[in-house]
PDB file of C-alpha atoms in Angstrom:
ATOM      1  CA  MET W 168     -99.383 -21.602  23.914  1.00 69.00           C
ATOM      2  CA  MET W 169    -100.652 -17.992  23.709  1.00 79.00           C
ATOM      3  CA  ASP W 170     -99.953 -16.145  20.412  1.00 89.00           C
ATOM      4  CA  ARG W 171     -98.063 -13.176  21.486  1.00 92.00           C
ATOM      5  CA  ASN W 172     -99.195 -11.408  18.256  1.00 92.00           C
ATOM      6  CA  ALA W 173    -102.686 -11.579  19.408  1.00 94.00           C
ATOM      7  CA  PRO W 174    -104.363  -8.225  20.354  1.00 95.00           C
ATOM      8  CA  VAL W 175    -105.142  -7.045  23.999  1.00 97.00           C
ATOM      9  CA  GLY W 176    -108.747  -6.636  24.746  1.00 98.00           C
ATOM     10  CA  VAL W 177    -109.782  -3.247  26.252  1.00 98.00           C
ATOM     11  CA  PHE W 178    -113.446  -2.356  27.589  1.00 98.00           C
ATOM     12  CA  ASP W 179    -115.435   0.310  29.450  1.00 96.00           C
ATOM     13  CA  SER W 180    -118.948   1.477  29.940  1.00 93.00           C
ATOM     14  CA  GLY W 181    -118.492   4.040  27.130  1.00 90.00           C
ATOM     15  CA  ILE W 182    -115.745   6.467  26.006  1.00 91.00           C
ATOM     16  CA  GLY W 183    -113.891   6.735  29.311  1.00 90.00           C
ATOM     17  CA  GLY W 184    -111.722   3.737  28.532  1.00 94.00           C
ATOM     18  CA  LEU W 185    -110.306   5.422  25.379  1.00 95.00           C
ATOM     19  CA  THR W 186    -108.172   7.251  27.926  1.00 94.00           C
ATOM     20  CA  VAL W 187    -106.670   3.966  28.734  1.00 96.00           C
ATOM     21  CA  ALA W 188    -106.475   2.768  25.157  1.00 97.00           C
ATOM     22  CA  ARG W 189    -104.614   6.212  24.331  1.00 96.00           C
ATOM     23  CA  GLU W 190    -101.926   5.274  26.695  1.00 96.00           C
ATOM     24  CA  ILE W 191    -101.357   1.817  25.626  1.00 97.00           C
ATOM     25  CA  ILE W 192    -101.077   3.142  21.939  1.00 96.00           C
ATOM     26  CA  ARG W 193     -98.663   5.468  23.185  1.00 95.00           C
ATOM     27  CA  GLN W 194     -96.484   3.098  25.449  1.00 95.00           C
ATOM     28  CA  MET W 195     -96.978  -0.006  22.993  1.00 95.00           C
ATOM     29  CA  PRO W 196     -97.256   1.186  19.664  1.00 93.00           C
ATOM     30  CA  GLU W 197     -96.679  -2.250  18.246  1.00 92.00           C
ATOM     31  CA  GLU W 198     -99.592  -3.922  20.123  1.00 95.00           C
ATOM     32  CA  ARG W 199    -102.930  -4.496  18.616  1.00 95.00           C
ATOM     33  CA  ILE W 200    -105.928  -3.513  20.375  1.00 97.00           C
ATOM     34  CA  VAL W 201    -109.997  -4.572  20.440  1.00 97.00           C
ATOM     35  CA  TYR W 202    -111.978  -2.105  22.231  1.00 98.00           C
ATOM     36  CA  PHE W 203    -115.474  -2.271  23.274  1.00 98.00           C
ATOM     37  CA  GLY W 204    -117.701   0.592  24.953  1.00 97.00           C
ATOM     38  CA  ASP W 205    -121.080  -0.439  26.363  1.00 97.00           C
ATOM     39  CA  THR W 206    -122.466   2.968  25.449  1.00 94.00           C
ATOM     40  CA  ALA W 207    -125.994   1.094  25.419  1.00 94.00           C
ATOM     41  CA  ARG W 208    -125.935   0.464  29.081  1.00 94.00           C
ATOM     42  CA  LEU W 209    -123.711   3.293  30.732  1.00 88.00           C
ATOM     43  CA  PRO W 210    -123.364   4.653  33.118  1.00 87.00           C
ATOM     44  CA  TYR W 211    -122.050   1.863  35.281  1.00 91.00           C
ATOM     45  CA  GLY W 212    -121.483   3.893  38.214  1.00 87.00           C
ATOM     46  CA  SER W 213    -124.873   3.945  39.593  1.00 88.00           C
ATOM     47  CA  LYS W 214    -125.603   0.109  39.037  1.00 93.00           C
ATOM     48  CA  SER W 215    -125.274  -2.650  41.436  1.00 94.00           C
ATOM     49  CA  GLN W 216    -122.555  -5.210  41.735  1.00 94.00           C
ATOM     50  CA  ASP W 217    -124.537  -7.969  40.405  1.00 97.00           C
ATOM     51  CA  THR W 218    -125.402  -6.037  37.202  1.00 97.00           C
ATOM     52  CA  ILE W 219    -121.719  -5.188  36.600  1.00 96.00           C
ATOM     53  CA  VAL W 220    -120.468  -8.460  36.903  1.00 97.00           C
ATOM     54  CA  ARG W 221    -122.938  -9.658  34.505  1.00 98.00           C
ATOM     55  CA  TYR W 222    -122.298  -6.943  31.861  1.00 98.00           C
ATOM     56  CA  SER W 223    -118.354  -7.767  32.513  1.00 98.00           C
ATOM     57  CA  ARG W 224    -118.860 -11.253  31.783  1.00 98.00           C
ATOM     58  CA  GLN W 225    -120.606 -10.638  28.490  1.00 98.00           C
ATOM     59  CA  ILE W 226    -118.123  -8.264  27.177  1.00 98.00           C
ATOM     60  CA  ILE W 227    -115.160 -10.704  28.026  1.00 98.00           C
ATOM     61  CA  ARG W 228    -116.962 -13.372  26.444  1.00 97.00           C
ATOM     62  CA  PHE W 229    -117.346 -11.190  23.253  1.00 98.00           C
ATOM     63  CA  LEU W 230    -113.310 -10.321  23.595  1.00 98.00           C
ATOM     64  CA  MET W 231    -112.566 -13.854  23.971  1.00 97.00           C
ATOM     65  CA  THR W 232    -114.031 -14.579  20.417  1.00 97.00           C
ATOM     66  CA  LYS W 233    -111.509 -12.184  19.127  1.00 96.00           C
ATOM     67  CA  GLU W 234    -108.692 -14.340  20.605  1.00 95.00           C
ATOM     68  CA  VAL W 235    -107.170 -11.374  22.588  1.00 97.00           C
ATOM     69  CA  LYS W 236    -104.103 -12.457  24.905  1.00 97.00           C
ATOM     70  CA  ALA W 237    -104.908 -10.087  27.850  1.00 97.00           C
ATOM     71  CA  ILE W 238    -108.049  -8.023  28.931  1.00 98.00           C
ATOM     72  CA  VAL W 239    -107.738  -4.633  30.320  1.00 98.00           C
ATOM     73  CA  ILE W 240    -110.946  -3.445  32.473  1.00 97.00           C
ATOM     74  CA  ALA W 241    -110.680   0.195  31.655  1.00 97.00           C
ATOM     75  CA  CYS W 242    -113.604   1.164  33.817  1.00 94.00           C
ATOM     76  CA  ASN W 243    -113.044   2.044  37.857  1.00 93.00           C
ATOM     77  CA  THR W 244    -116.570   0.742  38.458  1.00 93.00           C
ATOM     78  CA  ALA W 245    -116.229  -2.494  36.591  1.00 95.00           C
ATOM     79  CA  SER W 246    -112.354  -3.041  38.161  1.00 95.00           C
ATOM     80  CA  ALA W 247    -113.828  -2.511  41.779  1.00 92.00           C
ATOM     81  CA  TYR W 248    -116.977  -4.697  41.455  1.00 94.00           C
ATOM     82  CA  ALA W 249    -116.094  -7.499  38.677  1.00 96.00           C
ATOM     83  CA  LEU W 250    -112.109  -7.856  38.633  1.00 96.00           C
ATOM     84  CA  ASP W 251    -111.788 -10.184  41.424  1.00 94.00           C
ATOM     85  CA  VAL W 252    -114.642 -12.595  40.157  1.00 96.00           C
ATOM     86  CA  VAL W 253    -113.791 -12.821  36.441  1.00 96.00           C
ATOM     87  CA  GLU W 254    -110.132 -12.735  36.805  1.00 94.00           C
ATOM     88  CA  LYS W 255    -110.382 -16.369  38.398  1.00 95.00           C
ATOM     89  CA  GLU W 256    -112.711 -17.372  35.297  1.00 96.00           C
ATOM     90  CA  TYR W 257    -110.064 -16.996  32.373  1.00 94.00           C
ATOM     91  CA  ASP W 258    -106.651 -18.257  31.828  1.00 93.00           C
ATOM     92  CA  ILE W 259    -105.705 -15.228  30.345  1.00 95.00           C
ATOM     93  CA  PRO W 260    -104.277 -11.986  32.577  1.00 96.00           C
ATOM     94  CA  VAL W 261    -107.156  -9.531  33.309  1.00 97.00           C
ATOM     95  CA  LEU W 262    -105.890  -6.301  34.732  1.00 97.00           C
ATOM     96  CA  GLY W 263    -108.012  -3.542  36.436  1.00 97.00           C
ATOM     97  CA  VAL W 264    -107.227   0.187  36.630  1.00 96.00           C
ATOM     98  CA  ILE W 265    -107.333   0.462  40.532  1.00 96.00           C
ATOM     99  CA  ASN W 266    -104.162  -1.169  41.741  1.00 94.00           C
ATOM    100  CA  ALA W 267    -101.821   0.945  39.473  1.00 93.00           C
ATOM    101  CA  GLY W 268    -103.339   4.323  40.339  1.00 95.00           C
ATOM    102  CA  ALA W 269    -103.626   3.566  44.151  1.00 97.00           C
ATOM    103  CA  HIS W 270     -99.861   2.676  44.047  1.00 96.00           C
ATOM    104  CA  THR W 271     -98.795   5.925  42.384  1.00 96.00           C
ATOM    105  CA  ALA W 272    -100.853   8.013  44.465  1.00 97.00           C
ATOM    106  CA  VAL W 273     -99.342   6.083  47.615  1.00 98.00           C
ATOM    107  CA  GLN W 274     -95.800   7.085  46.218  1.00 97.00           C
ATOM    108  CA  ALA W 275     -96.855  10.589  45.231  1.00 97.00           C
ATOM    109  CA  THR W 276     -98.487  12.071  48.640  1.00 98.00           C
ATOM    110  CA  ARG W 277     -96.257  14.063  50.526  1.00 97.00           C
ATOM    111  CA  ASN W 278     -98.472  14.886  53.724  1.00 97.00           C
ATOM    112  CA  GLY W 279    -100.459  11.419  53.547  1.00 97.00           C
ATOM    113  CA  LYS W 280    -103.560  13.230  52.478  1.00 98.00           C
ATOM    114  CA  ILE W 281    -105.322  11.771  49.317  1.00 98.00           C
ATOM    115  CA  GLY W 282    -108.627  12.402  47.500  1.00 98.00           C
ATOM    116  CA  VAL W 283    -110.132   9.980  45.333  1.00 98.00           C
ATOM    117  CA  ILE W 284    -113.062  10.953  42.791  1.00 97.00           C
ATOM    118  CA  GLY W 285    -115.153   8.640  40.881  1.00 95.00           C
ATOM    119  CA  THR W 286    -118.520   7.181  40.201  1.00 91.00           C
ATOM    120  CA  GLU W 287    -120.942   6.203  42.958  1.00 91.00           C
ATOM    121  CA  GLY W 288    -120.142   2.563  42.598  1.00 90.00           C
ATOM    122  CA  THR W 289    -116.274   3.083  42.647  1.00 92.00           C
ATOM    123  CA  ILE W 290    -116.371   5.486  45.679  1.00 95.00           C
ATOM    124  CA  GLY W 291    -119.272   3.491  47.393  1.00 93.00           C
ATOM    125  CA  SER W 292    -117.198  -0.044  47.040  1.00 93.00           C
ATOM    126  CA  GLY W 293    -114.192   1.801  49.076  1.00 95.00           C
ATOM    127  CA  ILE W 294    -111.778   0.043  47.045  1.00 95.00           C
ATOM    128  CA  TYR W 295    -109.275   2.639  46.558  1.00 96.00           C
ATOM    129  CA  THR W 296    -109.192   3.228  50.326  1.00 97.00           C
ATOM    130  CA  LYS W 297    -108.705  -0.544  51.135  1.00 96.00           C
ATOM    131  CA  VAL W 298    -105.943  -0.841  48.236  1.00 96.00           C
ATOM    132  CA  MET W 299    -104.145   2.442  49.476  1.00 98.00           C
ATOM    133  CA  LYS W 300    -104.268   1.361  53.268  1.00 97.00           C
ATOM    134  CA  GLN W 301    -102.838  -2.029  52.419  1.00 97.00           C
ATOM    135  CA  MET W 302     -99.819  -0.505  51.002  1.00 97.00           C
ATOM    136  CA  ARG W 303     -99.639   2.425  53.596  1.00 97.00           C
ATOM    137  CA  PRO W 304    -102.105   2.262  56.674  1.00 97.00           C
ATOM    138  CA  ASP W 305    -101.347   5.784  58.178  1.00 97.00           C
ATOM    139  CA  ILE W 306    -102.810   7.407  55.135  1.00 96.00           C
ATOM    140  CA  GLU W 307    -106.053   9.556  55.034  1.00 97.00           C
ATOM    141  CA  VAL W 308    -108.192   8.869  52.172  1.00 97.00           C
ATOM    142  CA  THR W 309    -111.049  10.875  51.122  1.00 97.00           C
ATOM    143  CA  GLY W 310    -113.417   9.807  48.480  1.00 97.00           C
ATOM    144  CA  LYS W 311    -116.044  12.163  46.636  1.00 97.00           C
ATOM    145  CA  SER W 312    -118.452  10.551  43.920  1.00 96.00           C
ATOM    146  CA  CYS W 313    -118.767  12.953  40.879  1.00 96.00           C
ATOM    147  CA  PRO W 314    -121.862  11.031  39.275  1.00 93.00           C
ATOM    148  CA  LEU W 315    -122.243  14.173  36.669  1.00 95.00           C
ATOM    149  CA  PHE W 316    -118.713  14.199  35.210  1.00 95.00           C
ATOM    150  CA  VAL W 317    -119.514  11.165  33.118  1.00 89.00           C
ATOM    151  CA  PRO W 318    -122.322  12.584  31.063  1.00 89.00           C
ATOM    152  CA  LEU W 319    -120.792  15.972  30.684  1.00 93.00           C
ATOM    153  CA  VAL W 320    -117.685  14.136  29.227  1.00 91.00           C
ATOM    154  CA  GLU W 321    -120.034  11.821  26.942  1.00 84.00           C
ATOM    155  CA  GLU W 322    -121.585  15.050  25.724  1.00 87.00           C
ATOM    156  CA  GLY W 323    -118.294  16.475  24.681  1.00 88.00           C
ATOM    157  CA  LEU W 324    -118.507  19.696  27.362  1.00 90.00           C
ATOM    158  CA  LEU W 325    -114.969  19.122  28.172  1.00 92.00           C
ATOM    159  CA  HIS W 326    -114.151  22.988  28.262  1.00 92.00           C
ATOM    160  CA  ASP W 327    -117.481  24.492  29.510  1.00 94.00           C
ATOM    161  CA  SER W 328    -118.632  26.729  32.046  1.00 95.00           C
ATOM    162  CA  VAL W 329    -121.040  23.975  33.107  1.00 95.00           C
ATOM    163  CA  THR W 330    -118.348  21.580  33.833  1.00 96.00           C
ATOM    164  CA  ASP W 331    -116.556  24.114  35.597  1.00 97.00           C
ATOM    165  CA  GLU W 332    -119.207  25.102  37.861  1.00 97.00           C
ATOM    166  CA  ILE W 333    -120.026  21.590  38.809  1.00 97.00           C
ATOM    167  CA  ALA W 334    -116.313  20.566  39.148  1.00 97.00           C
ATOM    168  CA  SER W 335    -115.999  23.481  41.686  1.00 97.00           C
ATOM    169  CA  ARG W 336    -118.998  22.376  43.659  1.00 96.00           C
ATOM    170  CA  TYR W 337    -117.694  18.751  43.653  1.00 97.00           C
ATOM    171  CA  LEU W 338    -114.039  19.478  44.802  1.00 97.00           C
ATOM    172  CA  SER W 339    -114.811  21.846  47.470  1.00 95.00           C
ATOM    173  CA  THR W 340    -114.959  18.908  49.723  1.00 91.00           C
ATOM    174  CA  LEU W 341    -111.708  17.855  49.095  1.00 94.00           C
ATOM    175  CA  LYS W 342    -110.194  21.226  49.081  1.00 93.00           C
ATOM    176  CA  GLY W 343    -111.203  21.447  52.843  1.00 91.00           C
ATOM    177  CA  ARG W 344    -109.475  18.213  53.560  1.00 94.00           C
ATOM    178  CA  PHE W 345    -105.956  19.655  52.476  1.00 94.00           C
ATOM    179  CA  ILE W 346    -105.064  16.677  50.224  1.00 97.00           C
ATOM    180  CA  ASP W 347    -102.015  17.105  48.199  1.00 98.00           C
ATOM    181  CA  THR W 348    -102.834  14.180  45.771  1.00 98.00           C
ATOM    182  CA  LEU W 349    -105.917  13.520  43.738  1.00 98.00           C
ATOM    183  CA  VAL W 350    -106.657  10.389  42.165  1.00 98.00           C
ATOM    184  CA  LEU W 351    -108.847  10.613  38.767  1.00 97.00           C
ATOM    185  CA  GLY W 352    -110.766   7.282  39.838  1.00 95.00           C
ATOM    186  CA  CYS W 353    -112.817   7.336  36.489  1.00 93.00           C
ATOM    187  CA  THR W 354    -111.405   6.682  33.049  1.00 92.00           C
ATOM    188  CA  HIS W 355    -113.595   9.579  31.780  1.00 92.00           C
ATOM    189  CA  TYR W 356    -111.775  11.904  34.221  1.00 95.00           C
ATOM    190  CA  PRO W 357    -108.410  12.536  32.289  1.00 94.00           C
ATOM    191  CA  LEU W 358    -110.824  14.133  29.443  1.00 93.00           C
ATOM    192  CA  ILE W 359    -111.250  16.985  32.026  1.00 96.00           C
ATOM    193  CA  ARG W 360    -107.881  17.099  33.563  1.00 96.00           C
ATOM    194  CA  SER W 361    -107.091  20.601  32.723  1.00 96.00           C
ATOM    195  CA  THR W 362    -109.959  21.732  34.513  1.00 97.00           C
ATOM    196  CA  LEU W 363    -109.452  19.731  37.931  1.00 97.00           C
ATOM    197  CA  GLY W 364    -105.969  20.551  37.554  1.00 97.00           C
ATOM    198  CA  ARG W 365    -106.760  24.318  37.682  1.00 96.00           C
ATOM    199  CA  LEU W 366    -109.480  24.265  40.265  1.00 97.00           C
ATOM    200  CA  MET W 367    -107.347  21.871  42.702  1.00 97.00           C
ATOM    201  CA  GLY W 368    -104.126  24.243  42.352  1.00 96.00           C
ATOM    202  CA  ASN W 369    -100.497  23.504  41.459  1.00 95.00           C
ATOM    203  CA  ASP W 370     -99.758  21.956  45.117  1.00 96.00           C
ATOM    204  CA  VAL W 371    -102.108  18.848  44.371  1.00 97.00           C
ATOM    205  CA  THR W 372    -100.642  16.453  42.411  1.00 98.00           C
ATOM    206  CA  LEU W 373    -103.225  14.256  39.880  1.00 98.00           C
ATOM    207  CA  VAL W 374    -102.713  10.792  39.388  1.00 97.00           C
ATOM    208  CA  ASN W 375    -104.225   9.229  35.977  1.00 95.00           C
ATOM    209  CA  PRO W 376    -104.635   5.493  36.450  1.00 94.00           C
ATOM    210  CA  ALA W 377    -105.016   5.271  32.648  1.00 94.00           C
ATOM    211  CA  TYR W 378    -101.365   6.055  32.290  1.00 94.00           C
ATOM    212  CA  GLU W 379    -100.107   3.782  35.161  1.00 93.00           C
ATOM    213  CA  THR W 380    -102.279   0.722  34.091  1.00 96.00           C
ATOM    214  CA  ALA W 381    -100.761   1.135  30.075  1.00 96.00           C
ATOM    215  CA  ILE W 382     -97.431   0.787  32.167  1.00 96.00           C
ATOM    216  CA  GLU W 383     -98.454  -2.034  34.177  1.00 96.00           C
ATOM    217  CA  LEU W 384     -99.998  -3.972  31.135  1.00 97.00           C
ATOM    218  CA  LYS W 385     -96.417  -3.301  29.580  1.00 97.00           C
ATOM    219  CA  THR W 386     -94.239  -4.727  32.416  1.00 97.00           C
ATOM    220  CA  LEU W 387     -96.886  -7.828  32.633  1.00 96.00           C
ATOM    221  CA  LEU W 388     -96.320  -8.589  28.682  1.00 96.00           C
ATOM    222  CA  GLU W 389     -92.702  -8.000  28.592  1.00 96.00           C
ATOM    223  CA  LYS W 390     -92.469 -10.348  31.803  1.00 96.00           C
ATOM    224  CA  ARG W 391     -94.695 -13.055  30.365  1.00 94.00           C
ATOM    225  CA  GLN W 392     -92.808 -12.741  27.086  1.00 95.00           C
ATOM    226  CA  MET W 393     -96.314 -12.067  25.284  1.00 95.00           C
ATOM    227  CA  THR W 394     -95.481  -8.554  23.763  1.00 95.00           C
ATOM    228  CA  CYS W 395     -96.291  -8.366  19.915  1.00 93.00           C
ATOM    229  CA  LEU W 396     -93.467  -9.110  17.564  1.00 86.00           C
ATOM    230  CA  THR W 397     -94.656  -8.482  14.122  1.00 73.00           C
ATOM    231  CA  ASP W 398     -97.092  -6.312  12.268  1.00 67.00           C
ATOM    232  CA  ARG W 399     -99.360  -8.573  10.358  1.00 63.00           C
ATOM    233  CA  GLU W 400    -100.146  -7.286   6.690  1.00 60.00           C
ATOM    234  CA  GLY W 401    -103.746  -6.990   6.062  1.00 58.00           C
ATOM    235  CA  GLN W 402    -104.835  -7.287   9.642  1.00 69.00           C
ATOM    236  CA  GLU W 403    -106.456  -4.509  11.265  1.00 81.00           C
ATOM    237  CA  LYS W 404    -104.445  -3.016  14.115  1.00 92.00           C
ATOM    238  CA  TYR W 405    -107.261  -1.488  16.212  1.00 95.00           C
ATOM    239  CA  GLN W 406    -110.858  -2.515  16.143  1.00 96.00           C
ATOM    240  CA  PHE W 407    -113.513  -0.649  17.912  1.00 97.00           C
ATOM    241  CA  TYR W 408    -117.048  -2.049  19.007  1.00 97.00           C
ATOM    242  CA  VAL W 409    -119.955  -0.518  20.970  1.00 97.00           C
ATOM    243  CA  SER W 410    -123.591  -1.615  22.081  1.00 97.00           C
ATOM    244  CA  ASP W 411    -124.926   1.766  20.611  1.00 95.00           C
ATOM    245  CA  LEU W 412    -124.289   5.016  18.896  1.00 90.00           C
ATOM    246  CA  ALA W 413    -121.218   3.930  16.552  1.00 94.00           C
ATOM    247  CA  GLU W 414    -120.974   6.959  14.574  1.00 92.00           C
ATOM    248  CA  LYS W 415    -120.612   9.154  17.723  1.00 90.00           C
ATOM    249  CA  PHE W 416    -118.243   6.872  19.258  1.00 93.00           C
ATOM    250  CA  THR W 417    -116.053   7.180  16.045  1.00 94.00           C
ATOM    251  CA  ALA W 418    -115.982  10.815  16.024  1.00 91.00           C
ATOM    252  CA  PHE W 419    -114.924  11.291  19.709  1.00 90.00           C
ATOM    253  CA  ALA W 420    -112.323   8.516  19.649  1.00 93.00           C
ATOM    254  CA  THR W 421    -110.803   9.905  16.477  1.00 92.00           C
ATOM    255  CA  SER W 422    -110.724  13.319  18.512  1.00 90.00           C
ATOM    256  CA  ILE W 423    -108.702  11.822  21.297  1.00 90.00           C
ATOM    257  CA  LEU W 424    -106.838   8.936  20.123  1.00 94.00           C
ATOM    258  CA  PRO W 425    -103.325   9.495  18.474  1.00 92.00           C
ATOM    259  CA  VAL W 426    -104.564   7.437  15.518  1.00 91.00           C
ATOM    260  CA  GLU W 427    -107.816   7.501  13.447  1.00 87.00           C
ATOM    261  CA  ALA W 428    -110.815   5.390  14.681  1.00 89.00           C
ATOM    262  CA  LYS W 429    -111.764   4.348  10.791  1.00 87.00           C
ATOM    263  CA  GLU W 430    -114.885   2.319  11.936  1.00 92.00           C
ATOM    264  CA  THR W 431    -116.886   1.392  14.785  1.00 96.00           C
ATOM    265  CA  ARG W 432    -119.420  -1.703  14.648  1.00 97.00           C
ATOM    266  CA  LYS W 433    -122.205  -1.980  16.877  1.00 97.00           C
ATOM    267  CA  ILE W 434    -122.846  -5.294  18.222  1.00 97.00           C
ATOM    268  CA  ASN W 435    -125.682  -6.648  20.401  1.00 97.00           C
ATOM    269  CA  ILE W 436    -123.775  -7.707  23.606  1.00 97.00           C
ATOM    270  CA  GLU W 437    -126.683  -9.243  25.058  1.00 96.00           C
ATOM    271  CA  GLU W 438    -126.385 -12.356  22.993  1.00 96.00           C
ATOM    272  CA  TYR W 439    -122.725 -13.114  24.865  1.00 96.00           C
TER     273      TYR W 439
END
């Protein structure tokens, strides 16, 4: 029997998945979280499927040592490339960030024209188009890879003229397709949401899969009666691990989470 007071495991290539962790903390403040950011091996978006599957397996093996009750792949690239493979290999729920975001976008569009921005891996996989067309075959999906957004966010350039300039170049393609809904198909992107919203204009609905994934997790845990019931004295509620640059991660996490990231531990993920 799974311990319902066990933590939820969350992982990403770096800091982007903290947008998912942030929404989980907001929607389910009673849940404990173990977060892993693969900061030594990012970005994931330019790597092959075989590599991403190998990385994801290593990270899940590490999270399983923390006795997690569910895992959220808080990375669109890893969700696109590895979710179908790894969810069959474990007997706990494994969620990605794509289905929930795709579902919300299909519900939100008024003219049937949806844009998706993401890493080269996510856009190249065509996963959002595939999932959305299964839900509604007549919609038109335009994908645009934005490979420079992740390093800009990782460097903390959230409100910067450089980010503005690059974003306006990337988004010009989508503006020409008259989309009315834009999926932020990388968990880093909600951190530059204000810039993206300003450049796209008020008529375009921005969909944040991080929020939708937290809601999906909450529904799943409630349905399976796996929600956390007690706060255990003396246990860390939120644990953070990375494969590199622990101090930098701690500072960034504290700046965007509703809780303080007291300590981040660096581990050698290649051992798993």
